[in-house]
Coordinates of C-alpha atoms in Angstrom, one line a residue:
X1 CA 98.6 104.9 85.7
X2 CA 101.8 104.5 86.0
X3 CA 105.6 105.2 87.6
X4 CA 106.5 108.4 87.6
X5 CA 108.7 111.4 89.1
X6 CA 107.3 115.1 89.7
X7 CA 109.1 118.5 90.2
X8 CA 107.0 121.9 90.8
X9 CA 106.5 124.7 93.2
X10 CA 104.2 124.2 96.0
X11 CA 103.3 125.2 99.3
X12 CA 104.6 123.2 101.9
X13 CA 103.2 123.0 105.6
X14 CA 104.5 120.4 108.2
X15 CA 101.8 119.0 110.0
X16 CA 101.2 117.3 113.8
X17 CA 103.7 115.0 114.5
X18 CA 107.8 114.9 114.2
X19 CA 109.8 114.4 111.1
X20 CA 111.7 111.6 112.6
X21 CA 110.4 108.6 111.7
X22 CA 110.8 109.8 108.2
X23 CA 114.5 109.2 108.3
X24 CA 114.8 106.7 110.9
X25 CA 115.3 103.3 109.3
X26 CA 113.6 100.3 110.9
X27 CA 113.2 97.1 109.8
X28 CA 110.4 94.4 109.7
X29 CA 111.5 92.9 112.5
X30 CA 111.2 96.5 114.2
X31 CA 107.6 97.0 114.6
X32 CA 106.9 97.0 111.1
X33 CA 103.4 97.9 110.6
X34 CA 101.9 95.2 109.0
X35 CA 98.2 93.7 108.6
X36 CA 98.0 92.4 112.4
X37 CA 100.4 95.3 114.3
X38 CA 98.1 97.8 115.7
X39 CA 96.2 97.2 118.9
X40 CA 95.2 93.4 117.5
X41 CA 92.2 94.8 115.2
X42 CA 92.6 93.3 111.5
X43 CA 93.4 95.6 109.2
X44 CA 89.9 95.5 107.4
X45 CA 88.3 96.9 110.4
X46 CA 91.1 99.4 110.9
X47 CA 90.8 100.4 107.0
X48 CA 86.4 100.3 107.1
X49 CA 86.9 102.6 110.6
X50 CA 89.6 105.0 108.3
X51 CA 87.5 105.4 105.7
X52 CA 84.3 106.4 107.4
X53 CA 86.6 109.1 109.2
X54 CA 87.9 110.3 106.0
X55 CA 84.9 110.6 104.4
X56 CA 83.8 112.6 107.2
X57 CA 86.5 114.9 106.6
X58 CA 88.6 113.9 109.6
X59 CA 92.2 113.2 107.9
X60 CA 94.0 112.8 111.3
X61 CA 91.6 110.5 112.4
X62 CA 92.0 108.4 109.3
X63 CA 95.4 107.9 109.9
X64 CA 95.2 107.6 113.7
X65 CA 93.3 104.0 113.1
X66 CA 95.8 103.1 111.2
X67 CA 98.4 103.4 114.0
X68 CA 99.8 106.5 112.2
X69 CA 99.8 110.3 111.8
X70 CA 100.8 113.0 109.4
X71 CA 104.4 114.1 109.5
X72 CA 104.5 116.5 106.5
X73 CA 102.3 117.4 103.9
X74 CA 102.7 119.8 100.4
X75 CA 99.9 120.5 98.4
X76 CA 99.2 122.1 95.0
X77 CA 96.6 123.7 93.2
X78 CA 96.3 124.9 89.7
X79 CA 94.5 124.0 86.3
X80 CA 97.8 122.7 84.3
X81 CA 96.4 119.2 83.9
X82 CA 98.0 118.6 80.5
X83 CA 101.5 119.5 82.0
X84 CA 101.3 117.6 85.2
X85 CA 100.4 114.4 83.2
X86 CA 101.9 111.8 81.2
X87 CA 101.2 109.1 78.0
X88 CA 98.0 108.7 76.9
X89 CA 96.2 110.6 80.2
X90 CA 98.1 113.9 78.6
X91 CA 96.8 113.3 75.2
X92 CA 93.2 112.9 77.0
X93 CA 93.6 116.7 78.8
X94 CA 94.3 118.0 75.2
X95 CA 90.9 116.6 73.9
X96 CA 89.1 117.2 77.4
X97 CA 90.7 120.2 79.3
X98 CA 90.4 120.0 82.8
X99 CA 87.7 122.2 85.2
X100 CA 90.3 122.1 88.2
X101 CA 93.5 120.0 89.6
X102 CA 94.8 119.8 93.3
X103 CA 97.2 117.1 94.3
X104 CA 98.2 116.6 98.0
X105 CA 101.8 114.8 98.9
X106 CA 101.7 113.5 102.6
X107 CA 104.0 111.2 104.7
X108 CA 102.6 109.3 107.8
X109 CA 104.3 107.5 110.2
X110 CA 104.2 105.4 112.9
X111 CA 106.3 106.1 116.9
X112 CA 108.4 103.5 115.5
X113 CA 110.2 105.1 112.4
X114 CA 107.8 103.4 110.1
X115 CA 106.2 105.9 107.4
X116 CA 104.8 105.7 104.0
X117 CA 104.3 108.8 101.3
X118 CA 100.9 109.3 99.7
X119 CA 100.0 111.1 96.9
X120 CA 96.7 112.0 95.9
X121 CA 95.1 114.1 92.9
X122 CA 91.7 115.4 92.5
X123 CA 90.6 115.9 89.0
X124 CA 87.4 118.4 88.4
X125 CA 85.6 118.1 85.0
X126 CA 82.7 120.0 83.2
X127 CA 80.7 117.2 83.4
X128 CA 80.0 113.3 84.5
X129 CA 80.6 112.1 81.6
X130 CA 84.4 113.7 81.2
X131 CA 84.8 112.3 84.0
X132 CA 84.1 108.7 83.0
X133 CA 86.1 109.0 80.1
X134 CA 89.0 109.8 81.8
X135 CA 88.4 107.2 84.4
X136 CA 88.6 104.7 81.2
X137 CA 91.8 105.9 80.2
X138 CA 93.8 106.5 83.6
X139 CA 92.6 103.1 85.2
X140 CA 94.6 101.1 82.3
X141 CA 98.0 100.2 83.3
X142 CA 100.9 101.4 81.6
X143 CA 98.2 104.6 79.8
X144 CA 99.9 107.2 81.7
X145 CA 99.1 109.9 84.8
X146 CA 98.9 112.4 87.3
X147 CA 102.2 113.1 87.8
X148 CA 102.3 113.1 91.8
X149 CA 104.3 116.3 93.5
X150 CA 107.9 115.9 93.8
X151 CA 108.8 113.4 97.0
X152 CA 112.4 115.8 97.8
X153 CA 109.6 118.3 99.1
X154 CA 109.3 116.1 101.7
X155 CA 113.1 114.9 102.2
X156 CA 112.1 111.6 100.5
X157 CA 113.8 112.5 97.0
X158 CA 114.8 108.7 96.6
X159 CA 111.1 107.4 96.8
X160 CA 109.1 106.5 93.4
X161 CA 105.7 106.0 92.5
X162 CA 105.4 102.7 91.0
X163 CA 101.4 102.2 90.7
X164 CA 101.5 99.2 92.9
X165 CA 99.2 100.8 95.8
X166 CA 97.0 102.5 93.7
X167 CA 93.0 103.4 93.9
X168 CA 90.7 105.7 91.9
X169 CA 87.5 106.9 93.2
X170 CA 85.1 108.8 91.3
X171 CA 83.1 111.3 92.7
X172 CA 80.3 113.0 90.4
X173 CA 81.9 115.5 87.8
X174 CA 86.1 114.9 90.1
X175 CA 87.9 111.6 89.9
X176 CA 90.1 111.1 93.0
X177 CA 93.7 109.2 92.3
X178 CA 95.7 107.8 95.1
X179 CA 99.1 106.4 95.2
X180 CA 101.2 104.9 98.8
X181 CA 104.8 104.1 98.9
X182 CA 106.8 102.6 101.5
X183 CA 109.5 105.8 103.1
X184 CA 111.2 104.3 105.8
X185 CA 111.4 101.0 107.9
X186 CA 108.3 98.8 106.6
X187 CA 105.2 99.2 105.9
X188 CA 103.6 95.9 104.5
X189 CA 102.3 96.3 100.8
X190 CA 98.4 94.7 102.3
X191 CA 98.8 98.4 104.3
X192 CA 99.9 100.5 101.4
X193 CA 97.2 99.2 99.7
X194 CA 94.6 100.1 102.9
X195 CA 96.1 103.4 102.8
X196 CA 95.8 104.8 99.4
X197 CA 92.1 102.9 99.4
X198 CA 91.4 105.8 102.4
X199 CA 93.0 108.4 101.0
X200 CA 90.6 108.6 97.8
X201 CA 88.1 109.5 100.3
X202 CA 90.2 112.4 102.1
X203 CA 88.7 116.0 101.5
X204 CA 90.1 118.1 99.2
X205 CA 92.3 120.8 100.2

């Protein structure tokens, strides 16, 4: 994993919600959202209650604990896994093809002009065991990655993955990657972290 900066053609779909908050500043003192901001639940019960929506295949739900909703969202699907990675995770692909790639760009937000961008890749293999493999590569800081879809897709051109709010899920033969960055106003690191820990459990596209 590491920072990175994506370009490519995709299809782009806005989702429930306005585009607003994406560009409307905030601060922390404005209703940030933060570990203790929505409705007084901690955020581990808000994340547990997220996750057990995503993995029931309910996205909007998801983000709805979390205070938040979708405000855009691209996606991509295509088997170019050595082009669409970096370092020592593209070396990988040339030794390992990949079975399948889709990545998903989102940006939720909050009434208050808070939002965050997520990017999330799933990675199909042959087999478990490619799948472990790769895990041992793209886990190690610094070895390389998915590159995520281009953030100016979603007016955030400014906004860079840096691997800080990452998570990597494994599911049988596909290894889910996720990424969060702050977009606009604030949106505490704790709850980056919470949100890219439920969006390795989103559906696929």
């Amino acid at each position: 994993m590491g920072r990175l900066v994506a370009a490519g053609a995709v299809a782009l779909a806005l989702a429930g919600g306005t585009t607003g908050a994406l560009g409307a500043g905030g601060t922390a003192a404005e209703s940030g959202i933060t570990a203790d901001s929505v409705n007084g639940r901690n955020l581990d019960q808000r994340k547990n209650e997220s996750k057990a929506s995503a993995r029931n295949g309910k996205a909007d739900e998801a983000w709805n604990c979390m205070g938040m909703s979708t405000l855009k969202k691209a996606v991509k699907r295509d088997l170019k896994c050595v082009a669409a990675s970096t370092g020592r995770v593209r070396g990988f692909f040339l030794r390992t093809p990949c079975k399948s790639l889709d990545r998903v760009l989102l940006a939720v937000g909050d009434t208050a002009g808070n939002s965050a961008v997520i990017s999330v890749a799933w990675i199909g293999f042959t087999s478990r065991s490619h799948a472990d493999a790769f895990e041992r590569v793209e886990t190690v800081q610094g070895s390389g990655d998915i590159t995520p879809l281009a953030g100016a897709l979603l007016d955030l051109a400014d906004v860079h993955f840096t691997g800080h709010h990452y998570r990597a899920h494994r599911d049988g033969a596909t290894m889910v990657i996720a990424e969060t960055e702050s977009a606009a106003g604030h949106v505490g690191s704790a709850v980056l972290d919470a949100l890219a820990e439920i969006a390795v459990w989103l559906p696929k596209p």
